[in-house]
Coordinates of C-alpha atoms and ligand atoms in Angstrom, one line a residue:
M1311 CA -12.4 26.5 -18.8
C1312 CA -10.2 29.6 -18.1
G1313 CA -10.0 30.4 -14.2
I1314 CA -11.0 34.0 -12.6
I1315 CA -10.1 35.7 -9.6
G1316 CA -11.4 38.7 -8.1
Y1317 CA -10.5 40.7 -5.0
T1318 CA -11.7 43.4 -2.9
G1319 CA -10.0 44.8 0.7
Y1320 CA -7.0 46.7 2.6
S1321 CA -3.8 45.0 0.4
D1322 CA -2.6 44.6 -2.3
A1323 CA -5.2 43.5 -5.2
R1324 CA -1.9 42.8 -8.0
G1325 CA -0.1 40.6 -5.3
V1326 CA -3.8 38.6 -4.5
L1327 CA -4.8 38.5 -8.2
I1328 CA -1.4 37.4 -10.0
K1329 CA -1.0 34.4 -7.0
G1330 CA -4.4 33.3 -8.1
L1331 CA -3.7 33.2 -11.1
K1332 CA -1.0 31.1 -11.1
T1333 CA -3.0 28.8 -9.2
L1334 CA -5.5 28.4 -11.7
E1335 CA -3.6 28.2 -14.5
Y1336 CA -4.2 24.1 -14.5
R1337 CA -7.9 25.9 -15.9
G1338 CA -6.2 27.6 -19.3
Y1339 CA -2.9 29.2 -19.7
D1340 CA -2.9 30.8 -23.2
S1341 CA -3.3 34.5 -21.9
A1342 CA -4.3 36.4 -18.6
G1343 CA -4.9 39.5 -17.3
I1344 CA -5.9 42.2 -15.0
A1345 CA -8.1 45.1 -13.8
L1346 CA -7.7 47.3 -10.7
Y1347 CA -9.8 49.9 -9.7
N1348 CA -7.7 53.4 -10.0
K1349 CA -9.1 55.4 -7.8
N1350 CA -7.7 58.6 -9.1
K1351 CA -9.2 58.3 -12.8
N1352 CA -12.3 56.6 -11.5
V1353 CA -12.2 53.7 -13.4
A1354 CA -10.9 50.2 -14.2
D1355 CA -7.0 49.8 -15.8
V1356 CA -6.9 46.7 -18.1
I1357 CA -3.3 45.3 -18.3
K1358 CA -3.2 41.9 -19.9
C1359 CA -1.4 39.8 -22.7
K1360 CA -0.9 36.0 -24.2
G1361 CA 1.4 34.2 -22.3
R1362 CA 1.6 32.4 -19.2
V1363 CA 0.6 34.7 -16.2
A1364 CA 4.7 35.1 -15.0
L1365 CA 4.8 37.0 -18.3
L1366 CA 1.6 39.2 -17.1
D1367 CA 3.6 39.3 -13.6
E1368 CA 6.6 41.0 -15.0
K1369 CA 4.4 43.6 -16.6
T1370 CA 2.4 44.6 -14.3
K1371 CA 5.2 44.8 -11.5
D1372 CA 4.4 48.7 -11.1
A1373 CA 0.3 48.5 -11.0
A1374 CA -1.3 49.1 -7.9
G1375 CA -4.8 49.2 -5.8
T1376 CA -7.1 47.4 -3.5
C1377 CA -9.9 46.2 -5.6
G1378 CA -9.3 44.1 -8.8
I1379 CA -9.8 41.3 -11.0
G1380 CA -8.3 38.5 -12.8
H1381 CA -8.7 36.3 -15.5
T1382 CA -6.3 33.1 -16.9
R1383 CA -7.8 31.9 -20.3
W1384 CA -8.2 28.4 -22.1
A1385 CA -9.1 30.0 -26.2
T1386 CA -12.7 29.7 -27.0
H1387 CA -13.9 32.2 -29.3
G1388 CA -11.3 33.9 -30.8
S1389 CA -7.9 33.0 -31.3
V1390 CA -4.9 33.3 -28.7
S1391 CA -3.8 37.0 -28.6
D1392 CA -3.8 39.9 -26.5
E1393 CA -7.0 41.6 -27.3
N1394 CA -9.3 38.4 -27.0
S1395 CA -7.5 37.9 -23.2
H1396 CA -9.4 39.0 -20.3
P1397 CA -10.7 41.1 -18.5
H1398 CA -13.0 43.0 -21.7
K1399 CA -13.9 47.0 -21.1
F1400 CA -16.7 47.9 -22.5
G1401 CA -18.0 51.2 -21.6
E1402 CA -17.9 51.8 -17.9
V1403 CA -18.2 47.6 -17.6
T1404 CA -15.1 45.3 -17.3
L1405 CA -15.9 41.9 -16.8
V1406 CA -13.6 38.3 -16.7
H1407 CA -15.4 35.3 -17.6
N1408 CA -15.1 31.7 -17.6
G1409 CA -17.9 29.4 -19.5
I1410 CA -19.4 29.7 -23.1
I1411 CA -22.3 32.3 -24.2
E1412 CA -23.9 30.7 -27.0
N1413 CA -26.6 33.2 -28.2
F1414 CA -23.3 35.8 -28.5
N1415 CA -23.8 36.8 -32.0
S1416 CA -28.0 37.0 -32.0
I1417 CA -26.7 39.9 -28.8
K1418 CA -24.1 41.8 -30.9
N1419 CA -26.3 42.0 -33.7
Q1420 CA -29.0 43.5 -31.1
L1421 CA -26.8 46.2 -29.6
G1422 CA -25.5 47.2 -32.7
V1423 CA -21.8 47.2 -31.4
E1424 CA -19.8 45.2 -33.8
S1425 CA -17.5 48.4 -34.8
M1426 CA -17.2 49.1 -31.5
L1427 CA -16.1 45.7 -30.4
K1428 CA -12.4 45.3 -29.5
S1429 CA -11.7 41.3 -29.6
D1430 CA -13.4 38.3 -31.3
T1431 CA -14.9 36.9 -27.9
D1432 CA -17.8 35.6 -26.7
S1433 CA -17.2 37.7 -23.4
E1434 CA -16.7 40.8 -24.7
I1435 CA -20.3 41.0 -25.9
V1436 CA -21.7 39.8 -22.5
A1437 CA -20.0 43.5 -21.4
A1438 CA -21.2 45.5 -23.9
L1439 CA -24.7 44.4 -22.9
I1440 CA -24.3 45.2 -19.0
N1441 CA -22.8 47.9 -20.2
A1442 CA -26.3 49.2 -22.3
Y1443 CA -28.8 48.5 -19.2
Y1444 CA -26.3 50.3 -16.7
Q1445 CA -26.7 53.5 -18.8
K1446 CA -30.5 53.1 -18.0
D1447 CA -30.4 53.9 -14.8
K1448 CA -26.9 52.8 -13.5
S1449 CA -28.1 50.0 -10.9
P1450 CA -25.0 47.0 -11.4
E1451 CA -27.5 45.1 -9.9
K1452 CA -30.1 45.8 -11.9
A1453 CA -28.2 46.0 -15.4
I1454 CA -26.8 42.6 -14.6
I1455 CA -29.5 40.6 -13.6
K1456 CA -31.2 42.0 -16.8
A1457 CA -28.2 41.0 -19.4
V1458 CA -27.4 37.4 -17.8
K1459 CA -31.4 36.7 -18.3
E1460 CA -30.7 37.2 -21.7
I1461 CA -27.7 35.0 -22.0
T1462 CA -28.2 31.6 -22.7
G1463 CA -25.0 29.0 -22.1
T1464 CA -22.6 29.1 -18.9
F1465 CA -20.8 31.6 -16.8
A1466 CA -18.7 32.7 -13.8
L1467 CA -18.5 36.9 -14.3
G1468 CA -16.7 38.9 -12.4
I1469 CA -17.2 42.2 -13.2
M1470 CA -16.4 45.9 -12.3
F1471 CA -18.1 49.4 -13.0
D1472 CA -16.3 52.6 -13.4
G1473 CA -17.1 55.4 -10.6
I1474 CA -18.1 52.2 -7.9
E1475 CA -14.8 51.7 -6.0
D1476 CA -13.8 48.8 -3.6
T1477 CA -16.7 46.8 -5.6
I1478 CA -16.9 43.5 -7.8
Y1479 CA -19.9 41.9 -8.6
A1480 CA -20.2 38.3 -9.3
V1481 CA -22.9 35.8 -10.9
R1482 CA -23.1 32.6 -12.4
N1483 CA -24.7 29.9 -13.6
V1484 CA -22.7 26.3 -13.7
S1485 CA -19.1 27.6 -13.9
P1486 CA -18.4 27.8 -10.9
I1487 CA -17.2 30.6 -8.3
V1488 CA -16.2 30.1 -4.8
C1489 CA -16.0 33.4 -2.2
C1490 CA -14.4 33.6 1.2
Q1491 CA -13.0 36.8 3.4
N1492 CA -10.8 37.8 6.0
D1493 CA -9.9 40.8 7.7
D1494 CA -7.8 41.9 4.7
G1495 CA -11.4 41.6 2.5
A1496 CA -12.8 39.6 0.5
Y1497 CA -12.1 36.7 -2.4
I1498 CA -13.6 35.3 -5.5
A1499 CA -12.6 32.8 -7.4
S1500 CA -13.1 29.8 -9.6
D1501 CA -11.6 27.4 -7.2
I1502 CA -10.9 27.3 -3.3
M1503 CA -7.1 26.7 -4.4
A1504 CA -6.8 30.4 -5.6
I1505 CA -7.8 31.3 -2.3
G1506 CA -8.1 28.8 0.1
E1507 CA -4.6 30.6 2.1
Y1508 CA -6.6 33.4 3.0
S1509 CA -9.8 31.4 5.2
D1510 CA -10.3 28.4 6.1
N1511 CA -14.0 29.1 5.8
Y1512 CA -15.9 29.8 2.4
F1513 CA -19.3 29.2 0.2
I1514 CA -20.0 28.1 -3.3
L1515 CA -21.8 31.2 -4.8
P1516 CA -25.3 29.3 -5.5
E1517 CA -26.3 29.0 -9.0
L1518 CA -28.6 31.8 -10.8
A1519 CA -27.4 34.1 -7.9
V1520 CA -25.2 37.3 -7.8
A1521 CA -23.0 38.9 -5.3
K1522 CA -22.1 42.2 -4.5
V1523 CA -18.4 41.8 -3.1
D1524 CA -16.8 44.9 -1.1
R1525 CA -14.2 44.9 1.3
N1526 CA -16.6 43.7 4.0
G1527 CA -17.9 40.9 2.6
F1528 CA -20.6 39.7 0.0
F1529 CA -24.3 40.5 -0.1
I1530 CA -26.1 37.8 -2.5
T1531 CA -29.2 38.2 -4.1
D1532 CA -31.6 35.6 -6.5
F1533 CA -32.2 37.3 -9.9
H1534 CA -35.3 38.2 -8.4
G1535 CA -33.4 40.5 -6.0
K1536 CA -34.7 38.2 -3.1
E1537 CA -31.4 37.4 -0.8
I1538 CA -29.6 34.2 -0.2
K1539 CA -27.7 32.9 2.9
P1540 CA -24.9 30.9 1.2
K1541 CA -24.2 27.8 3.1
M1542 CA -20.7 27.7 4.7
L1543 CA -18.0 25.1 4.0
K1544 CA -14.6 24.2 5.5
L1545 CA -11.6 23.9 3.7
D1546 CA -10.2 20.2 4.2
W1547 CA -7.2 20.0 2.2
D1548 CA -4.0 21.5 3.4
I1549 CA -3.5 24.2 0.6
K1550 CA -1.3 25.9 1.9
N1551 CA 1.5 23.2 1.7
N1552 CA 0.6 22.4 -2.5
G1553 CA 4.2 22.9 -4.0
K1554 CA 6.7 20.8 -5.9
T1555 CA 8.2 20.1 -2.5
G1556 CA 11.7 19.2 -4.5
F1557 CA 10.0 17.5 -7.4
P1558 CA 10.8 18.8 -10.5
F1559 CA 6.8 18.3 -11.8
Y1560 CA 3.7 17.9 -10.0
M1561 CA 3.2 15.1 -12.4
E1562 CA 6.2 13.0 -10.7
K1563 CA 5.5 14.8 -7.4
E1564 CA 1.5 13.4 -7.6
I1565 CA 2.8 10.0 -9.0
C1566 CA 4.8 9.5 -6.0
E1567 CA 2.3 10.3 -3.3
Q1568 CA 0.0 7.5 -4.9
P1569 CA 0.9 4.7 -2.2
S1570 CA -0.7 6.9 0.2
V1571 CA -3.4 8.8 -1.3
I1572 CA -4.7 4.9 -2.5
E1573 CA -4.1 4.1 1.4
K1574 CA -6.1 7.0 2.6
T1575 CA -9.0 6.1 0.2
I1576 CA -9.2 2.5 1.2
K1577 CA -8.4 3.2 4.8
S1578 CA -11.8 5.7 5.4
R1579 CA -13.7 3.2 3.5
T1580 CA -13.2 0.3 5.4
S1581 CA -13.8 -1.0 8.6
G1582 CA -12.7 -4.3 9.8
D1583 CA -11.6 -5.7 6.5
M1584 CA -15.7 -4.6 5.2
P1585 CA -16.6 -2.0 2.6
D1586 CA -17.8 0.7 5.0
F1587 CA -19.2 4.5 3.2
S1588 CA -21.2 5.2 6.8
G1589 CA -18.7 8.5 6.7
E1590 CA -20.2 9.2 3.5
K1591 CA -24.2 8.5 4.2
I1592 CA -23.8 6.6 1.0
D1593 CA -27.4 5.1 0.4
E1594 CA -26.7 1.4 0.3
S1595 CA -30.0 0.4 -1.0
I1596 CA -29.2 1.6 -4.4
F1597 CA -26.7 -1.6 -4.8
E1598 CA -29.5 -3.3 -3.5
K1599 CA -32.1 -2.4 -6.3
C1600 CA -29.4 -1.8 -9.4
E1601 CA -30.3 -3.7 -12.2
N1602 CA -27.8 -2.0 -14.5
I1603 CA -24.9 0.3 -13.9
T1604 CA -24.1 3.3 -16.4
V1605 CA -20.9 4.8 -15.9
I1606 CA -20.3 8.8 -17.2
A1607 CA -17.0 10.3 -16.9
C1608 CA -14.7 11.8 -19.4
G1609 CA -11.1 10.7 -20.9
T1610 CA -8.7 9.5 -17.7
A1611 CA -12.1 9.4 -15.4
M1612 CA -13.7 7.4 -18.0
H1613 CA -11.0 4.8 -18.4
A1614 CA -11.0 4.4 -14.1
G1615 CA -14.9 3.4 -15.1
L1616 CA -13.6 0.4 -17.4
I1617 CA -11.5 -0.9 -14.8
G1618 CA -14.9 -0.3 -12.7
K1619 CA -16.9 -2.4 -14.7
H1620 CA -14.6 -5.3 -15.3
L1621 CA -15.0 -5.1 -11.4
I1622 CA -18.4 -4.8 -11.0
E1623 CA -19.4 -7.2 -13.8
K1624 CA -17.4 -10.2 -13.1
Y1625 CA -18.0 -10.1 -9.1
C1626 CA -21.6 -8.6 -8.9
K1627 CA -22.9 -9.5 -12.3
I1628 CA -24.4 -6.6 -12.9
P1629 CA -24.2 -5.4 -17.0
V1630 CA -22.3 -2.0 -16.7
S1631 CA -22.0 0.7 -19.4
V1632 CA -19.8 3.2 -19.8
N1633 CA -20.4 6.5 -21.2
M1634 CA -18.3 9.2 -22.6
A1635 CA -20.4 12.0 -21.0
S1636 CA -20.3 14.0 -24.2
E1637 CA -22.5 11.5 -25.8
Y1638 CA -24.3 10.1 -23.2
M1639 CA -27.8 12.4 -23.4
Y1640 CA -27.2 12.0 -27.1
S1641 CA -27.4 8.6 -27.0
D1642 CA -31.3 8.3 -26.4
P1643 CA -30.2 6.6 -23.0
I1644 CA -31.6 3.4 -21.6
I1645 CA -32.6 4.8 -17.9
N1646 CA -35.0 3.2 -15.3
E1647 CA -35.3 3.6 -11.9
K1648 CA -33.1 0.5 -11.5
T1649 CA -30.4 2.2 -13.2
L1650 CA -27.5 3.5 -10.8
V1651 CA -25.8 6.0 -12.7
I1652 CA -22.2 5.9 -11.4
C1653 CA -20.7 9.3 -12.8
V1654 CA -16.6 10.1 -11.7
S1655 CA -14.7 12.7 -11.9
Q1656 CA -11.7 14.9 -10.6
S1657 CA -12.6 17.8 -10.5
G1658 CA -16.2 17.8 -10.3
E1659 CA -16.4 20.9 -12.7
T1660 CA -16.6 18.6 -16.1
I1661 CA -19.6 20.3 -17.9
D1662 CA -20.0 17.3 -19.9
T1663 CA -20.6 15.2 -16.8
L1664 CA -22.4 17.4 -14.8
E1665 CA -25.0 17.5 -17.5
A1666 CA -24.9 14.0 -18.3
L1667 CA -25.5 13.4 -14.8
K1668 CA -28.3 15.8 -14.3
Y1669 CA -30.1 14.4 -17.8
A1670 CA -29.9 10.7 -15.6
K1671 CA -31.3 12.5 -12.6
R1672 CA -34.1 13.8 -14.7
N1673 CA -34.7 10.7 -16.4
G1674 CA -35.1 8.8 -12.9
A1675 CA -31.8 7.1 -12.3
M1676 CA -30.2 6.7 -9.0
T1677 CA -27.3 8.6 -8.6
L1678 CA -23.5 8.0 -7.1
S1679 CA -20.6 10.2 -7.5
I1680 CA -16.9 9.6 -7.2
V1681 CA -15.5 12.5 -6.6
N1682 CA -12.1 14.5 -6.1
V1683 CA -13.1 18.1 -5.5
R1684 CA -14.9 18.5 -2.6
G1685 CA -18.4 20.8 -2.5
S1686 CA -17.8 20.9 -6.6
S1687 CA -20.9 20.9 -9.0
I1688 CA -20.9 17.6 -9.5
A1689 CA -20.7 16.5 -6.0
Q1690 CA -23.5 18.8 -5.2
A1691 CA -25.8 17.4 -8.1
S1692 CA -25.0 13.9 -7.3
D1693 CA -27.5 11.5 -4.9
N1694 CA -24.8 10.1 -3.2
V1695 CA -21.0 11.1 -3.1
I1696 CA -17.5 9.1 -2.3
Y1697 CA -14.8 11.3 -2.1
T1698 CA -11.6 10.1 -3.5
D1699 CA -9.0 11.2 -1.0
A1700 CA -6.0 12.4 -3.7
G1701 CA -5.3 15.8 -1.8
P1702 CA -5.3 18.7 -4.7
E1703 CA -4.0 17.4 -8.5
I1704 CA -2.3 20.0 -10.1
A1705 CA -0.9 18.4 -13.4
V1706 CA -3.0 18.3 -16.2
A1707 CA -2.1 15.2 -16.8
S1708 CA -4.5 12.7 -13.9
T1709 CA -2.5 10.1 -12.2
K1710 CA -3.6 10.2 -8.6
A1711 CA -7.4 11.1 -9.3
Y1712 CA -7.3 8.1 -11.7
T1713 CA -5.8 5.7 -9.4
T1714 CA -8.1 6.7 -6.1
Q1715 CA -11.2 6.7 -8.8
A1716 CA -9.7 2.7 -9.1
A1717 CA -9.5 2.6 -5.7
V1718 CA -13.1 3.4 -5.1
F1719 CA -14.3 1.0 -7.7
Y1720 CA -12.8 -1.6 -5.6
L1721 CA -14.8 -0.8 -2.7
I1722 CA -18.0 -0.8 -4.6
T1723 CA -17.2 -4.2 -6.3
A1724 CA -17.1 -5.5 -2.8
K1725 CA -20.0 -3.7 -1.4
A1726 CA -22.2 -4.2 -3.8
A1727 CA -21.2 -8.2 -4.3
Y1728 CA -22.1 -8.5 -0.9
I1729 CA -25.2 -6.7 -0.6
K1730 CA -26.3 -8.9 -3.4
G1731 CA -25.7 -11.8 -1.6
L1732 CA -22.4 -12.8 -4.1
M1733 CA -19.7 -12.7 -1.6
S1734 CA -19.4 -14.4 1.7
K1735 CA -18.1 -11.9 4.2
D1736 CA -14.8 -13.6 4.8
K1737 CA -14.5 -13.3 0.4
V1738 CA -15.0 -9.8 1.2
R1739 CA -12.6 -9.1 3.5
D1740 CA -9.9 -11.5 1.3
F1741 CA -11.0 -9.1 -1.3
I1742 CA -10.5 -5.9 0.6
R1743 CA -6.9 -7.6 2.1
Q1744 CA -5.7 -7.8 -1.3
L1745 CA -6.7 -4.4 -2.2
N1746 CA -4.8 -3.3 0.9
E1747 CA -1.7 -4.5 -0.5
I1748 CA -2.3 -2.2 -3.4
P1749 CA -0.3 0.7 -2.1
S1750 CA 2.7 -1.2 -1.5
A1751 CA 3.0 -2.9 -4.4
V1752 CA 2.8 1.0 -6.1
Q1753 CA 5.1 1.7 -4.2
K1754 CA 7.5 -0.9 -5.3
V1755 CA 7.1 0.6 -9.3
I1756 CA 8.4 3.6 -8.0
D1757 CA 11.2 2.1 -5.9
G1758 CA 11.8 0.6 -10.0
R1759 CA 11.2 3.9 -11.7
N1760 CA 14.9 4.5 -13.1
E1761 CA 14.7 0.8 -14.6
I1762 CA 11.3 2.9 -15.9
H1763 CA 13.6 5.9 -17.1
K1764 CA 16.0 3.9 -18.9
L1765 CA 13.5 2.1 -20.9
S1766 CA 11.6 6.0 -22.0
N1767 CA 14.4 6.8 -24.3
M1768 CA 13.4 4.1 -26.7
L1769 CA 10.5 6.2 -27.4
L1770 CA 11.9 10.0 -27.6
T1771 CA 12.4 9.6 -31.3
A1772 CA 9.0 7.7 -31.8
E1773 CA 6.2 9.1 -33.5
H1774 CA 3.7 6.5 -33.4
T1775 CA 3.5 3.9 -30.6
F1776 CA 0.9 1.3 -30.2
M1777 CA 0.0 -0.8 -26.5
I1778 CA -1.2 -3.8 -26.6
G1779 CA -2.9 -5.8 -23.9
R1780 CA -5.6 -8.4 -23.2
G1781 CA -8.6 -8.3 -20.5
L1782 CA -8.0 -5.9 -17.5
D1783 CA -4.8 -4.8 -18.9
Y1784 CA -6.8 -3.3 -21.9
P1785 CA -8.3 -0.2 -20.1
T1786 CA -5.5 -0.1 -18.2
L1787 CA -3.4 0.7 -21.4
L1788 CA -5.8 3.4 -22.8
E1789 CA -4.7 5.4 -20.1
A1790 CA -1.5 4.3 -20.6
S1791 CA -1.6 6.0 -24.3
L1792 CA -3.8 8.8 -23.4
K1793 CA -1.0 9.7 -20.7
L1794 CA 1.7 9.2 -23.5
K1795 CA -0.7 11.7 -26.2
E1796 CA -1.1 14.2 -24.0
I1797 CA 2.2 15.0 -22.3
S1798 CA 4.7 13.5 -25.1
Y1799 CA 3.0 14.4 -28.1
I1800 CA 3.6 10.8 -29.3
H1801 CA 0.7 9.5 -31.3
S1802 CA -0.4 6.4 -29.3
E1803 CA -3.4 4.0 -29.8
A1804 CA -3.9 1.2 -27.3
F1805 CA -5.7 -2.0 -28.7
A1806 CA -7.4 -5.0 -27.1
S1807 CA -4.3 -7.6 -28.1
G1808 CA -6.1 -10.0 -30.6
E1809 CA -8.2 -6.8 -32.3
L1810 CA -5.1 -5.6 -34.0
K1811 CA -4.7 -8.2 -36.6
H1812 CA -8.0 -7.1 -37.9
G1813 CA -6.6 -3.9 -39.7
T1814 CA -4.7 -2.0 -38.1
I1815 CA -1.4 -4.3 -37.8
A1816 CA -0.8 -2.4 -41.2
L1817 CA 1.0 0.1 -39.3
I1818 CA 3.2 -1.9 -37.8
T1819 CA 6.9 -1.3 -38.9
D1820 CA 10.0 -1.0 -37.1
K1821 CA 9.2 3.0 -36.1
T1822 CA 6.4 2.0 -34.3
P1823 CA 7.2 0.5 -30.5
V1824 CA 4.5 -1.7 -29.0
I1825 CA 4.4 -1.3 -25.5
A1826 CA 2.8 -4.7 -23.9
L1827 CA 1.5 -5.4 -20.9
L1828 CA 1.2 -8.7 -19.4
T1829 CA -0.1 -9.2 -16.3
Q1830 CA -3.2 -11.8 -16.7
E1831 CA -1.9 -15.1 -16.0
R1832 CA -4.9 -17.0 -17.9
L1833 CA -4.5 -14.4 -21.1
M1834 CA -0.5 -14.6 -21.0
S1835 CA -0.1 -17.6 -24.3
K1836 CA -2.7 -15.4 -26.4
Q1837 CA -0.9 -12.0 -25.3
V1838 CA 2.7 -13.8 -26.1
S1839 CA 1.5 -14.8 -29.8
N1840 CA 0.2 -11.3 -30.5
I1841 CA 3.6 -9.7 -29.3
K1842 CA 5.4 -12.5 -31.6
E1843 CA 2.8 -11.3 -34.5
V1844 CA 4.4 -7.5 -33.6
Q1845 CA 7.5 -8.5 -33.7
S1846 CA 8.1 -10.4 -36.5
R1847 CA 6.7 -7.2 -38.5
G1848 CA 9.7 -5.6 -37.3
A1849 CA 8.1 -3.9 -34.4
Q1850 CA 10.5 -3.0 -30.6
V1851 CA 8.4 -4.4 -28.1
I1852 CA 8.8 -2.9 -24.3
T1853 CA 7.4 -5.2 -21.8
F1854 CA 5.9 -4.8 -18.6
I1855 CA 5.4 -8.0 -16.8
K1856 CA 3.8 -9.2 -13.7
S1857 CA 7.1 -10.9 -12.1
S1858 CA 4.7 -14.2 -11.4
L1859 CA 4.1 -14.7 -15.2
K1860 CA 7.3 -14.3 -16.2
D1861 CA 8.9 -17.2 -18.9
E1862 CA 11.1 -17.6 -21.4
A1863 CA 8.8 -17.3 -24.0
I1864 CA 9.2 -13.5 -23.6
K1865 CA 12.0 -11.1 -22.3
C1866 CA 10.8 -8.8 -19.7
D1867 CA 11.9 -5.4 -19.4
F1868 CA 10.2 -4.0 -16.3
A1869 CA 9.1 -6.6 -13.7
L1870 CA 5.6 -5.6 -11.7
P1871 CA 5.0 -6.7 -8.6
D1872 CA 2.6 -9.3 -7.6
T1873 CA -1.2 -8.7 -7.1
A1874 CA -3.8 -10.9 -7.8
D1875 CA -4.7 -11.1 -11.5
D1876 CA -7.8 -8.2 -11.0
F1877 CA -5.9 -6.1 -8.4
T1878 CA -2.4 -5.2 -11.0
A1879 CA -4.6 -2.5 -12.8
I1880 CA -3.2 0.2 -10.6
P1881 CA 0.5 -0.9 -9.9
A1882 CA 0.6 -1.5 -13.5
V1883 CA -0.7 2.2 -14.5
C1884 CA 1.8 3.5 -12.4
A1885 CA 4.6 2.2 -14.2
M1886 CA 2.9 3.4 -17.2
Q1887 CA 2.3 7.1 -15.8
L1888 CA 5.5 7.2 -15.2
L1889 CA 6.9 6.0 -19.0
A1890 CA 4.7 8.8 -20.6
Y1891 CA 6.6 10.8 -17.6
Y1892 CA 10.1 10.3 -18.7
V1893 CA 9.3 10.8 -22.2
S1894 CA 7.7 14.5 -21.7
S1895 CA 10.5 15.6 -19.4
D1896 CA 13.3 13.9 -21.3
K1897 CA 12.0 15.5 -24.9
G1898 CA 12.1 18.8 -22.5
L1899 CA 8.4 19.5 -22.5
D1900 CA 5.9 21.0 -20.1
V1901 CA 5.0 18.2 -18.4
D1902 CA 2.3 20.1 -16.3
K1903 CA 0.5 22.2 -18.7
P1904 CA 1.0 20.2 -21.7
R1905 CA -0.1 22.5 -25.2
N1906 CA -3.7 22.9 -26.2
L1907 CA -5.1 21.4 -22.4
A1908 CA -6.5 22.9 -19.1
K1909 CA -7.2 20.7 -16.6
V1910 CA -10.6 21.3 -15.8
V1911 CA -13.0 21.2 -19.0
T1912 CA -16.3 23.4 -18.5
V1913 CA -17.0 23.8 -22.2
E1914 CA -19.1 21.0 -24.2
Ligands
LIG2256 O1 -12.1 16.6 -13.4 P1 -12.9 15.5 -14.4 O2 -12.3 13.9 -14.0 O3 -13.9 15.1 -14.6 O4 -11.9 15.2 -15.8 C1 -12.0 14.7 -17.0 C2 -10.7 15.1 -17.7 O5 -10.8 15.9 -18.8 C3 -9.3 14.7 -17.6 O6 -9.4 13.3 -16.9 C4 -8.7 14.0 -18.1 O7 -8.3 13.4 -19.6 C5 -7.1 14.3 -17.5 N1 -6.8 15.0 -17.5 C6 -6.3 13.2 -18.8 O8 -5.3 13.5 -18.3

């Protein structure tokens, strides 16, 4: 987590840093700070504070400079405080850090600097270590390389040295740094979104490399001093147009973008109603060879994997296990050359997913990743990548990334079933035609959002809710429940309806609203019975029912559009996203930046 940024050039560095930090706030928003090089005193001056970047903006209004570094923090080591905010200055070294330093304690003891530290962070120790080496021969590059070789953990660092004007150093291990330049100077950041407006051409700083960044650009070496020429990439997202465009929150905007981004994701990967991954040069033999599939992901992305499991097992007859990335390597997973590992990630930077992917590769698995952010670490580490066309997702709560990931799983299902000879061409075409109906079904849900808004009132004062569904509705509700928890702070649990009575039904009272989803025809009568069971224990039930399944036996609070049963997951989750959204916004919460969270989780 945490976002870092740096700029050196001819323009107002404060403006570049603050603007970039506002974009990077999705990576953490506990505190923020900048350091600007003061040419009169020949030192880097630090200004930092607890709170959002908007506060830092106010505090730095009079600060000036043409070279600087900045940081927005998601607290790991050390509480949320002014002192623990970045940048950290020790001696002549000022730095910003994204990542975790695992051996900070032993370095602290080795340096004997405890009494000189101003913060409780692991990052300040890195500044102390680099400073210690810098005092020996005043070579920034040598000091940085010696120091980072001693560090264990993950890091992206932006570093300035007192006495060295117009220059920043950047170094990375795992945590990302992207770089670009124009006539005004050179820029570094954790994410291209923060600096993409300055150039359409950028590169990702290679791992275990140090960049000396000055007004004229970059000089990059590995840790042995050998020059590295980075691979240039072209920005293909319109990041200049990433405002809220009239919506009060990014989350609502992103929910409403779903019909178009799902359609784009499907259309760019189909031709003649057949799935077609040739644009991404996917090695299709992976679908032929694989005998088992392991999906690895976290949070929402993992829930998309559960939709994938349902589809792939049904249509391709390949066993699929869905794994939390953080547990994967420690569960002694069974991997062989017939295992296809599918990693799913919006950011492509989630450290648990990245490390699990590397582990699976080392152990001989074939790998495919479904990623939204182009060129991200997971995309680079994977043998095959299918990109989702969700575009930039800013709200911490993931919506359009999820539904485009699910859309890709439909495409993978059709492709693998065809390759394995389990679906004829006609059947595949029929499947893809049904998939093509999804964007307009999602649009119908969005068009009915005022009704969902009214229903959300029933949840405003609830402390606990349950969500119940069967079959494909269950993974949809796991995602719905996560959405409600993370942005409205209401405790919510999703249950496969039949399981509730094996213990948890004890928690059902007239104070626990229950949300029930009914989109699966063959499970309808069982689900109706399960709803009656909670109603007879006092629960108020809000029902979302596929139109064609509406029935006198159960009242319908929101009618979902008609799609075939295996295609209900995406429109249904859109209704749930809207429900969570309205609860959060009507509670007056900061929908886009829920407490304690960060959009990109780069610590294990
Ligand atoms: O960037 P990723 O898709 O790898 O992120 C994984 C999770 O952290 C993420 O899906 C998280 O659960 C969502 N922000 C929840 O809305």
